[in-house]
Tab-separated table of C-alpha atoms in Angstrom:
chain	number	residue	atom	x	y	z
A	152	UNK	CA	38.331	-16.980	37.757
A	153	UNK	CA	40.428	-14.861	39.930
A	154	UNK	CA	42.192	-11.553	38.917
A	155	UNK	CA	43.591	-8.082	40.557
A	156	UNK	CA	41.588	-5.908	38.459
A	157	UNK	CA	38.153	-5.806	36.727
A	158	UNK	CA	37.923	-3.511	34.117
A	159	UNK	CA	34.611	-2.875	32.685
A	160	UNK	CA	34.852	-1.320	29.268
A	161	UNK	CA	37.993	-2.349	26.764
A	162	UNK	CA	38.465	1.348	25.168
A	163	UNK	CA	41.198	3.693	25.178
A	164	UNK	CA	40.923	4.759	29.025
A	165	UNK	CA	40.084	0.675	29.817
A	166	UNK	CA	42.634	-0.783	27.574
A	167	UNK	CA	45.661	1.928	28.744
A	168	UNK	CA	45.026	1.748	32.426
A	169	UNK	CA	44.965	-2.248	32.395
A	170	UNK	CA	48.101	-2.018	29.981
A	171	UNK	CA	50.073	-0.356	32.753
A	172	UNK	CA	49.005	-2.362	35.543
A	173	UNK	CA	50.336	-4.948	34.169
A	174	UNK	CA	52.970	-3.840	33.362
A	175	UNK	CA	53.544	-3.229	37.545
A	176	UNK	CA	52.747	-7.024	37.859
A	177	UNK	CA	48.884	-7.134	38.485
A	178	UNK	CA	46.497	-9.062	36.570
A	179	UNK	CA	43.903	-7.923	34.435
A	180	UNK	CA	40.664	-8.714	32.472
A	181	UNK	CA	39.088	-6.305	30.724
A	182	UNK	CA	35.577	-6.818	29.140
A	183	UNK	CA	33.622	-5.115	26.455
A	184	UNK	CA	29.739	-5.631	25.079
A	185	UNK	CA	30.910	-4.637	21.499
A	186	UNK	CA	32.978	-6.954	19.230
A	187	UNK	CA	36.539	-4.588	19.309
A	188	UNK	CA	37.053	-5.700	15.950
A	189	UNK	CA	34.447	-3.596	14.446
A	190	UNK	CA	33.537	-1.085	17.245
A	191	UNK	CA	34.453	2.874	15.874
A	192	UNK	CA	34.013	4.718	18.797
A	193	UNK	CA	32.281	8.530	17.413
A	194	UNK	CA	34.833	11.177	18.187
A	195	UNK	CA	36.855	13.691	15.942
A	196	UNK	CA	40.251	12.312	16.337
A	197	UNK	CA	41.675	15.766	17.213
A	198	UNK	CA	44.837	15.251	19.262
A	199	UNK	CA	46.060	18.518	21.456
A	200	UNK	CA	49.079	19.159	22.501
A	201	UNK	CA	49.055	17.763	26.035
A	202	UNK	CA	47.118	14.719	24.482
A	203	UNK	CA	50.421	14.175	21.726
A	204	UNK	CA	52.993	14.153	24.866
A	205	UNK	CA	51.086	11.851	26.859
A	206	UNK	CA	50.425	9.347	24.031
A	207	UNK	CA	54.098	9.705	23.737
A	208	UNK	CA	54.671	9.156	27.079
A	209	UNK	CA	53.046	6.260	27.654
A	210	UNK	CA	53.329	4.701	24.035
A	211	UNK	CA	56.441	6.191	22.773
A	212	UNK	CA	57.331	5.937	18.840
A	213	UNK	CA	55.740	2.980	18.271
A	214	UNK	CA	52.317	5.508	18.678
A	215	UNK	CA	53.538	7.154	15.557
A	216	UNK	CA	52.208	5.716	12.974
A	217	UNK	CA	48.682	6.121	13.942
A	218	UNK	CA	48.877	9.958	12.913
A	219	UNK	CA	46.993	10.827	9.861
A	220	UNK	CA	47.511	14.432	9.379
A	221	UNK	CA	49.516	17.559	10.968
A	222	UNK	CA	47.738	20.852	11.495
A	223	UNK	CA	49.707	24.280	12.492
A	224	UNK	CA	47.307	26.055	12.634
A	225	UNK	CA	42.965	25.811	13.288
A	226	UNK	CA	39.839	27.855	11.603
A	227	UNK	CA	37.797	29.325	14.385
A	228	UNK	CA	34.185	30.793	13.348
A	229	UNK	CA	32.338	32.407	15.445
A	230	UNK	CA	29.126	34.233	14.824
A	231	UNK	CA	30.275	36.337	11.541
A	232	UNK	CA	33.750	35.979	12.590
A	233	UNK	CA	35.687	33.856	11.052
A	234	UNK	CA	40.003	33.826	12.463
A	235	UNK	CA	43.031	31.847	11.699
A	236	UNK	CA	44.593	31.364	14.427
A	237	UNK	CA	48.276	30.417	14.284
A	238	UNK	CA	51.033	28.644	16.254
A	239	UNK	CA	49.167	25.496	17.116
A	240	UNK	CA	50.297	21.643	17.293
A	241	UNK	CA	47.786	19.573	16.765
A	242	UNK	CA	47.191	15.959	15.079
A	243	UNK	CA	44.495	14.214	13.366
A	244	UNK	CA	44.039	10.061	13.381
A	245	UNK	CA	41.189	7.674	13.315
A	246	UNK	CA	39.545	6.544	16.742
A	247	UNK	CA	38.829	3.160	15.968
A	248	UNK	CA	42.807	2.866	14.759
A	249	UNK	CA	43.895	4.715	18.350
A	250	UNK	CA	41.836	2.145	20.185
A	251	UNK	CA	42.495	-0.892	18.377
A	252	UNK	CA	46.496	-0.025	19.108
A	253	UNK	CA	45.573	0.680	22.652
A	254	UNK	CA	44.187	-3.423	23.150
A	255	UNK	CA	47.078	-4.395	20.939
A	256	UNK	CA	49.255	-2.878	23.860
A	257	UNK	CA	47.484	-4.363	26.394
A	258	UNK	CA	47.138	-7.660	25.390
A	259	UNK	CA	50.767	-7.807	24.436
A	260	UNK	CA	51.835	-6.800	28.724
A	261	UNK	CA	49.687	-9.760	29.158
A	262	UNK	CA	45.951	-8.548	29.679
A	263	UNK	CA	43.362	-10.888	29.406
A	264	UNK	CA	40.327	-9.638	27.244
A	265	UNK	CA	37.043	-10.666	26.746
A	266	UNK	CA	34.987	-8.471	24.349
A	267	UNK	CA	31.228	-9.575	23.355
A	268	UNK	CA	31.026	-9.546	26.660
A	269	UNK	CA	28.169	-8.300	29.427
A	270	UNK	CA	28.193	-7.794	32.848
A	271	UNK	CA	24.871	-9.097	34.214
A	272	UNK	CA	25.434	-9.558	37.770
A	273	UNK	CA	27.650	-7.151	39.642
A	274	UNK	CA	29.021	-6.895	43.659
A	275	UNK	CA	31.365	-4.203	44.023
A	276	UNK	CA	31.553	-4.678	47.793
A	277	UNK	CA	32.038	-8.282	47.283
A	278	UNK	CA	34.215	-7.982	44.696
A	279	UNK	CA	32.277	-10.520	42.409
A	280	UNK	CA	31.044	-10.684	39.039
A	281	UNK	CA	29.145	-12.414	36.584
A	282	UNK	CA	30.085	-12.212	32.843
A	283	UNK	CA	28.064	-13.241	30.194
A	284	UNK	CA	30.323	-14.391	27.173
A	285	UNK	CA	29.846	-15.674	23.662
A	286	UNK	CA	31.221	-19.142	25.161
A	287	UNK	CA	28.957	-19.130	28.038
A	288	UNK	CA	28.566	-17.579	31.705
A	289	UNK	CA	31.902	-16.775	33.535
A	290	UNK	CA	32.002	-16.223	37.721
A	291	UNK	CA	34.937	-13.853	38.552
A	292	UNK	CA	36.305	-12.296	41.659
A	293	UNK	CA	38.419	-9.263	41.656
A	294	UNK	CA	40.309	-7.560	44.205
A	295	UNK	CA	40.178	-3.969	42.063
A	296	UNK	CA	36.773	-2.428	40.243
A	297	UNK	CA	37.222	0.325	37.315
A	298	UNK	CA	34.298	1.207	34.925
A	299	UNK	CA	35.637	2.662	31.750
A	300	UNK	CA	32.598	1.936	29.941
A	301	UNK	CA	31.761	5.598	28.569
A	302	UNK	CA	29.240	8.224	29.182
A	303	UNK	CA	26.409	6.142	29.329
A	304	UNK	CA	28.725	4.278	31.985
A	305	UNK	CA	26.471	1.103	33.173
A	306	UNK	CA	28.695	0.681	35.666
A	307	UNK	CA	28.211	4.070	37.269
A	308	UNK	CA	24.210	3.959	36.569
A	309	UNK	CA	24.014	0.426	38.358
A	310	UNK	CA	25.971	1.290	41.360
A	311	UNK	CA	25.684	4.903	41.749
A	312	UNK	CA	22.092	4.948	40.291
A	313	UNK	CA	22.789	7.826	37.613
A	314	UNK	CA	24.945	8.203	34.540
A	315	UNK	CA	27.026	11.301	34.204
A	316	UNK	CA	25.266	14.387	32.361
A	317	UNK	CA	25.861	14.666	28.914
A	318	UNK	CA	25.202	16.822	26.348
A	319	UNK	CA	24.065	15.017	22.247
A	320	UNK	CA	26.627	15.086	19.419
A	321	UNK	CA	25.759	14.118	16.001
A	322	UNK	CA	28.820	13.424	14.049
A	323	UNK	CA	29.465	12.155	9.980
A	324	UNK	CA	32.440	10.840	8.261
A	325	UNK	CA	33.080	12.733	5.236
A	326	UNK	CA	35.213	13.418	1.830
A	327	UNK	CA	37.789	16.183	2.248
A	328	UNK	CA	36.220	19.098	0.919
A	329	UNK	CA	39.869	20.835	1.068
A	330	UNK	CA	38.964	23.198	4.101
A	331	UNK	CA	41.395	23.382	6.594
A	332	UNK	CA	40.767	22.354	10.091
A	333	UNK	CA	37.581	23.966	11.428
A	334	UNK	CA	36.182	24.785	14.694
A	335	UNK	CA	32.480	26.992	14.910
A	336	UNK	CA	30.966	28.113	17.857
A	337	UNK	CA	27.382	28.382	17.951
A	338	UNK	CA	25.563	30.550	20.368
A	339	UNK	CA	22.045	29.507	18.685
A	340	UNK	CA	22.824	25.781	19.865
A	341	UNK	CA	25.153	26.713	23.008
A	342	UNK	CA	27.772	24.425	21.138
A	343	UNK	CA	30.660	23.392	19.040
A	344	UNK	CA	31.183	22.105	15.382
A	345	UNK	CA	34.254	20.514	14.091
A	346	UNK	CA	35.460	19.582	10.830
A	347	UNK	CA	38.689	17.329	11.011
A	348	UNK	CA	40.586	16.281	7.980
A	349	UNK	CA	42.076	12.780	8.372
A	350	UNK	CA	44.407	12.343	5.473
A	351	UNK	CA	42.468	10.408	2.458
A	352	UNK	CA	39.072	11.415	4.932
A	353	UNK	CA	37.680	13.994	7.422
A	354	UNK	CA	34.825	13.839	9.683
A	355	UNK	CA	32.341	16.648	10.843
A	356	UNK	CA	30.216	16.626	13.638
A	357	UNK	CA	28.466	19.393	16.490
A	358	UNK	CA	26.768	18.646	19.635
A	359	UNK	CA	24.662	21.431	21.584
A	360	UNK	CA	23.421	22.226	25.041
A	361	UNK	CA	21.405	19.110	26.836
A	362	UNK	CA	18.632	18.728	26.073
A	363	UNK	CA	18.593	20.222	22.336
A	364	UNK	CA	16.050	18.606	20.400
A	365	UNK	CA	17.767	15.847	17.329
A	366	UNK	CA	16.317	17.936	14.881
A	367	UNK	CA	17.572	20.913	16.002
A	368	UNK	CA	21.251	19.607	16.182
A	369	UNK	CA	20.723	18.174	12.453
A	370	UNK	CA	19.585	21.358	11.125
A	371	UNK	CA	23.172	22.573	12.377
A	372	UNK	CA	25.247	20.269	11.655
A	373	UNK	CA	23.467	19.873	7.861
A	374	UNK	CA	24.238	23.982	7.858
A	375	UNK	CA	28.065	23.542	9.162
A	376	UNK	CA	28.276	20.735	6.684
A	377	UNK	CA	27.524	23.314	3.865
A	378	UNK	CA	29.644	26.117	5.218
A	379	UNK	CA	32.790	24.111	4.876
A	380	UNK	CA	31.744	22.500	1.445
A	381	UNK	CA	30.966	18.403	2.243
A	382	UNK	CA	28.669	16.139	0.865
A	383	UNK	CA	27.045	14.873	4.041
A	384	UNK	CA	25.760	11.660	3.856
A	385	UNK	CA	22.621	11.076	6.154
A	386	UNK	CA	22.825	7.688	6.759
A	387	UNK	CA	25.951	7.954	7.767
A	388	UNK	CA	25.367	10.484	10.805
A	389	UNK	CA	25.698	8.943	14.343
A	390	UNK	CA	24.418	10.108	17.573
A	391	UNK	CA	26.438	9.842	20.666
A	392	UNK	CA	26.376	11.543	23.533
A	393	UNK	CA	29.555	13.904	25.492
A	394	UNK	CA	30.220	14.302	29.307
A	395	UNK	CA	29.585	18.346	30.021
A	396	UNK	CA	32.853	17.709	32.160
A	397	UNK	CA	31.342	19.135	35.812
A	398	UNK	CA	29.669	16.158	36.880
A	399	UNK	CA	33.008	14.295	38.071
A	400	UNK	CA	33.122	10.911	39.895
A	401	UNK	CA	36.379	9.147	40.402
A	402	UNK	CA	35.486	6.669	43.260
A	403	UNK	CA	32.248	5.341	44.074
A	404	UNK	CA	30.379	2.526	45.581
A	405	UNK	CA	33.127	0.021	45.431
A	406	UNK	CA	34.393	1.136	42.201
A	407	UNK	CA	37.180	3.564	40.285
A	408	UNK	CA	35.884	5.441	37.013
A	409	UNK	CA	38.147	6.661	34.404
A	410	UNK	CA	37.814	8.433	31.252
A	411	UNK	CA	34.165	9.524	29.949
A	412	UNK	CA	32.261	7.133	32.651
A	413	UNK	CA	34.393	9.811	35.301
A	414	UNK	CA	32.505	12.180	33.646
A	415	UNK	CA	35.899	13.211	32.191
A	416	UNK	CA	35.926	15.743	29.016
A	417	UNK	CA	36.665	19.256	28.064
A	418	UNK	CA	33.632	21.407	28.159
A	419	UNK	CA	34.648	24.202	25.331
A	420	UNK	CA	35.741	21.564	23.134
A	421	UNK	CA	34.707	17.719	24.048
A	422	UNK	CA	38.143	16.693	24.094
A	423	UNK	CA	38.368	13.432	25.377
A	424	UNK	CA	41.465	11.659	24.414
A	425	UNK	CA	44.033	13.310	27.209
A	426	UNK	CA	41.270	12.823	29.970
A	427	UNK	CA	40.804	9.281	28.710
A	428	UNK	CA	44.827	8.738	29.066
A	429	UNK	CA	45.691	10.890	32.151
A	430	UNK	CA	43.143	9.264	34.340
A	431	UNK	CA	44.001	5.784	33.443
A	432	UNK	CA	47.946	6.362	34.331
A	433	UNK	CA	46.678	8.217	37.265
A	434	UNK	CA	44.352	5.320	38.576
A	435	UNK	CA	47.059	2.868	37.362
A	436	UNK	CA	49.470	4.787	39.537
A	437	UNK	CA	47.904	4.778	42.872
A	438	UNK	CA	46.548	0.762	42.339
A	439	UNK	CA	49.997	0.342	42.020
A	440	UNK	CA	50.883	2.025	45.510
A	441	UNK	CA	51.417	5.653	44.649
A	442	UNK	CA	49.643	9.246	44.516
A	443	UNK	CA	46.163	8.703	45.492
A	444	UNK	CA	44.011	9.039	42.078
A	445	UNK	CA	41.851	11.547	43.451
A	446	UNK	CA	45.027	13.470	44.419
A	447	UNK	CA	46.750	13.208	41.485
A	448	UNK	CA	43.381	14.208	39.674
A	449	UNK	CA	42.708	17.401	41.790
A	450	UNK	CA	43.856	19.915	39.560
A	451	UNK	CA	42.348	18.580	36.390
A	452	UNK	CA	39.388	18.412	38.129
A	453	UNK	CA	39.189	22.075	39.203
A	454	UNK	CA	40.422	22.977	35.806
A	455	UNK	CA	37.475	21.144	34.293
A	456	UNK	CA	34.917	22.556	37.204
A	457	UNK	CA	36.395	26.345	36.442
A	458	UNK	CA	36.087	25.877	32.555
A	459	UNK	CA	32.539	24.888	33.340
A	460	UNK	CA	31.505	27.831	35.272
A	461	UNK	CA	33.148	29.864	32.552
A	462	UNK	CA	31.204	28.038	29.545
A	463	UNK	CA	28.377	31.000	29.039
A	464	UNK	CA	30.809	33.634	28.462
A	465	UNK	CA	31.837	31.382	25.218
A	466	UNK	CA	28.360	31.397	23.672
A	467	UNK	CA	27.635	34.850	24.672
A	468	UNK	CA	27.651	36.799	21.706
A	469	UNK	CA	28.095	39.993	23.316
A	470	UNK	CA	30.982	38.783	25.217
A	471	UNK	CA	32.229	37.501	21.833
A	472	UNK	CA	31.949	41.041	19.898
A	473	UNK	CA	33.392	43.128	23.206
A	474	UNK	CA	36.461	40.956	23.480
A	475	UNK	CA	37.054	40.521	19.799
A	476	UNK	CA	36.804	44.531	19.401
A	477	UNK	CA	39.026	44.879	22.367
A	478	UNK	CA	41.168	42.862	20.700
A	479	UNK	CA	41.248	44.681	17.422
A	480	UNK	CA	41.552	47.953	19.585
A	481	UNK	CA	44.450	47.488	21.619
A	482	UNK	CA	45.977	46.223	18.873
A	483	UNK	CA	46.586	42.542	19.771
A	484	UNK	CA	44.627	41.294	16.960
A	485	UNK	CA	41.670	38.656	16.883
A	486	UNK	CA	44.344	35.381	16.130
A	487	UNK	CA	46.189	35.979	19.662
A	488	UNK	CA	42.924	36.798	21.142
A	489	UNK	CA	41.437	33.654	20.368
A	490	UNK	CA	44.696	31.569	21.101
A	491	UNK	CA	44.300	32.967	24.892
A	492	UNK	CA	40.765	32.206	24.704
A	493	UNK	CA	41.696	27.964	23.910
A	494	UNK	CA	43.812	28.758	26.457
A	495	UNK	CA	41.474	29.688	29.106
A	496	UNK	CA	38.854	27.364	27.920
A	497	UNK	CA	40.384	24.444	26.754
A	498	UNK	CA	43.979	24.357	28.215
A	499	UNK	CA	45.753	24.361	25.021
C-alpha cells in the first residue's frame, strides 16, 4: 500500500492534520492501537478562548454541537485564597465526543483509517512501514511521517530514543456537585486541580511535579475532591500522564510530531486541545507547500519555553501572597490580578 502521509496516532491532532491534507489533495492513513470506538482519551474538556476560534476555524458550525456547557467566569484557589475571576469565555465538552467528531471529519475528506492497529516495524528514512491489523499484517510506504501518538509518543521513543517529559495526572469523572468551574493551585504538589462541569456530568482531576509519588497525587486529588463537594469514585480514577511543555520536538529522525508527542501543552494549565489543533494545521500547511512548520510554530514555542521558565513563581507561595497584597493595595483587586496572571501563564 502506497500513500502521501503516515500518520501514527488517530486522535484529535492525528485525525485534524490528516483531515486537512486531504482536503489539499494528499492521501492519508492514519492508524491507532486503541479501538476509536471506545477509546476516552483523559483530559478535562476545558476549551479556551484561542482553542473555541480555532475549532471554529477549522470546523466551523457544524463543531457546535459538541459544547456541553458555557462558563463566564472560573474559581481560582490558591493557598487560602480563593477569587472569582470574571470576564472569561470558556467551554466545556466531552473528549471522547471532540475526538470521535474529529475521525468523523476525516474520514468524510476521504482519510483512510485503520484503528486496532500497531506499528511493529518502522523506517523513517525509508519511508516504510509495517502495520499489524486485526485482518492481518499490512506493508506500506509513505512519502510523509507524523507521530501524533501522545505523550508516551512510541514513535518519538523508537526513533529519537526518548519520550517527551511528562509530569502524572490522575483524573475522575464525577456527579455535578453544583460548584462552579474550579481551578486550585497547589504549591505542596507544584500543580494544578480542575473541576469541570460538563452539563448532566463534570470531571475532576490534578497532576503534580514529575516525579510525585501516586499516592501523593491521590491524597490531593481525594482532598480537592472534598473541597468542591463530589463523591469520588475510586475505581473510576485514571492515570495519565501531561507534556511539561519545554521539551519540544517538531522534526526528528525522518519524522514530524504534532500535538502531545511534540511535547506540545500549556505548562500552568495542561491545556492541550489548541496545541493539539494549531500544530496539526501548521504541519498540514507546510506538507502542503507553505510556512515551514517549525516557522510557523516559533512563537508558540517560545511562548511555551518562557511560560516554563516562569512556572516556580506560580507555586511560590510567597510570590502568591506579595502579588495578591499588591494587588489589594494598589487597588486593582485580586479578580484582575489573577486574570493578568492566566494571561502571563497560560495565554488566555
Amino acid at each position: 500500500m502506497r500513500v502521501d502521509v503516515l500518520i501514527v496516532g488517530a486522535g484529535l491532532a492525528g485525525a485534524c492534520c490528516g483531515m486537512l491534507l486531504q482536503r489539499r489533495g494528499l492521501s492519508v492513513l492514519a492508524v491507532d492501537h486503541a479501538d476509536l470506538q471506545a477509546k476516552d482519551k483523559l483530559c478535562g474538556g476545558m476549551l479556551t478562548p484561542r482553542a473555541l476560534e480555532l475549532v471554529d476555524q477549522l470546523y466551523g458550525e457544524r463543531a457546535q454541537g459538541l459544547f456541553a456547557q458555557d462558563f463566564g467566569f472560573m474559581d481560582v484557589r490558591c493557598g487560602q485564597h480563593q477569587i472569582d475571576v470574571p470576564g472569561l469565555r470558556l467551554r466545556s465538552l466531552r473528549r471522547q465526543d471532540l475526538d470521535r467528531f474529529a475521525v468523523e471529519r476525516f474520514l468524510e475528506a476521504g482519510g483512510q483509517l485503520a484503528d486496532r492497529t500497531r506499528v511493529v516495524e518502522l523506517d523513517a528514512v525509508g519511508c516504510t512501514a509495517l502495520l499489524r491489523t486485526p485482518y492481518g499484517d499490512l506493508d506500506v510506504e509513505f512519502g510523509e511521517l507524523v507521530a501524533a501518538d501522545g505523550a508516551n509518543s512510541w514513535v518519538r521513543r523508537t526513533l529519537t530514543g526518548r519520550r517527551p517529559v511528562v509530569v502524572p495526572s490522575l483524573e475522575a469523572p464525577v456527579a455535578p456537585s453544583g460548584a462552579p468551574l474550579v481551578c486550585r493551585y497547589d504549591a505542596d504538589l507544584q500543580g494544578y486541580g480542575w473541576y469541570i462541569p460538563c452539563g448532566e456530568r463534570a470531571c475532576i482531576g490534578i497532576d503534580g511535579a514529575p516525579g510525585t509519588a501516586p499516592a501523593k497525587l491521590r491524597e490531593g486529588l481525594e482532598a480537592f475532591a472534598a473541597e468542591v463537594g463530589v463523591a469520588l469514585d475510586s475505581s473510576a480514577v485514571r492515570g495519565a500522564c501531561i507534556p511539561v511543555g519545554n521539551d519540544l520536538c517538531l522534526e526528528a529522525a525522518g519524522a514530524y510530531f504534532v500535538g502531545d508527542a511534540a511535547g506540545l501543552a500549556c505548562p500552568a494549565t495542561g491545556e492541550g486541545i489548541y496545541f493539539a489543533l494549531k500544530s496539526a494545521q501548521a504541519l498540514a500547511d507546510h506538507l502542503a507547500g507553505e510556512k515551514p512548520y517549525e516557522q510557523a510554530m516559533a512563537p508558540l514555542m517560545l511562548q511555551l519555553r518562557r511560560q516554563h521558565a516562569m512556572l516556580p513563581l506560580l507555586f511560590d507561595e510567597r510570590v502568591m501572597e506579595g502579588t495578591l497584597a499588591l494587588a489589594r493595595g494598589m487597588k486593582i483587586g485580586e479578580p484582575a490580578m489573577a486574570r493578568f496572571a492566566f494571561k502571563l501563564f497560560a495565554s488566555f
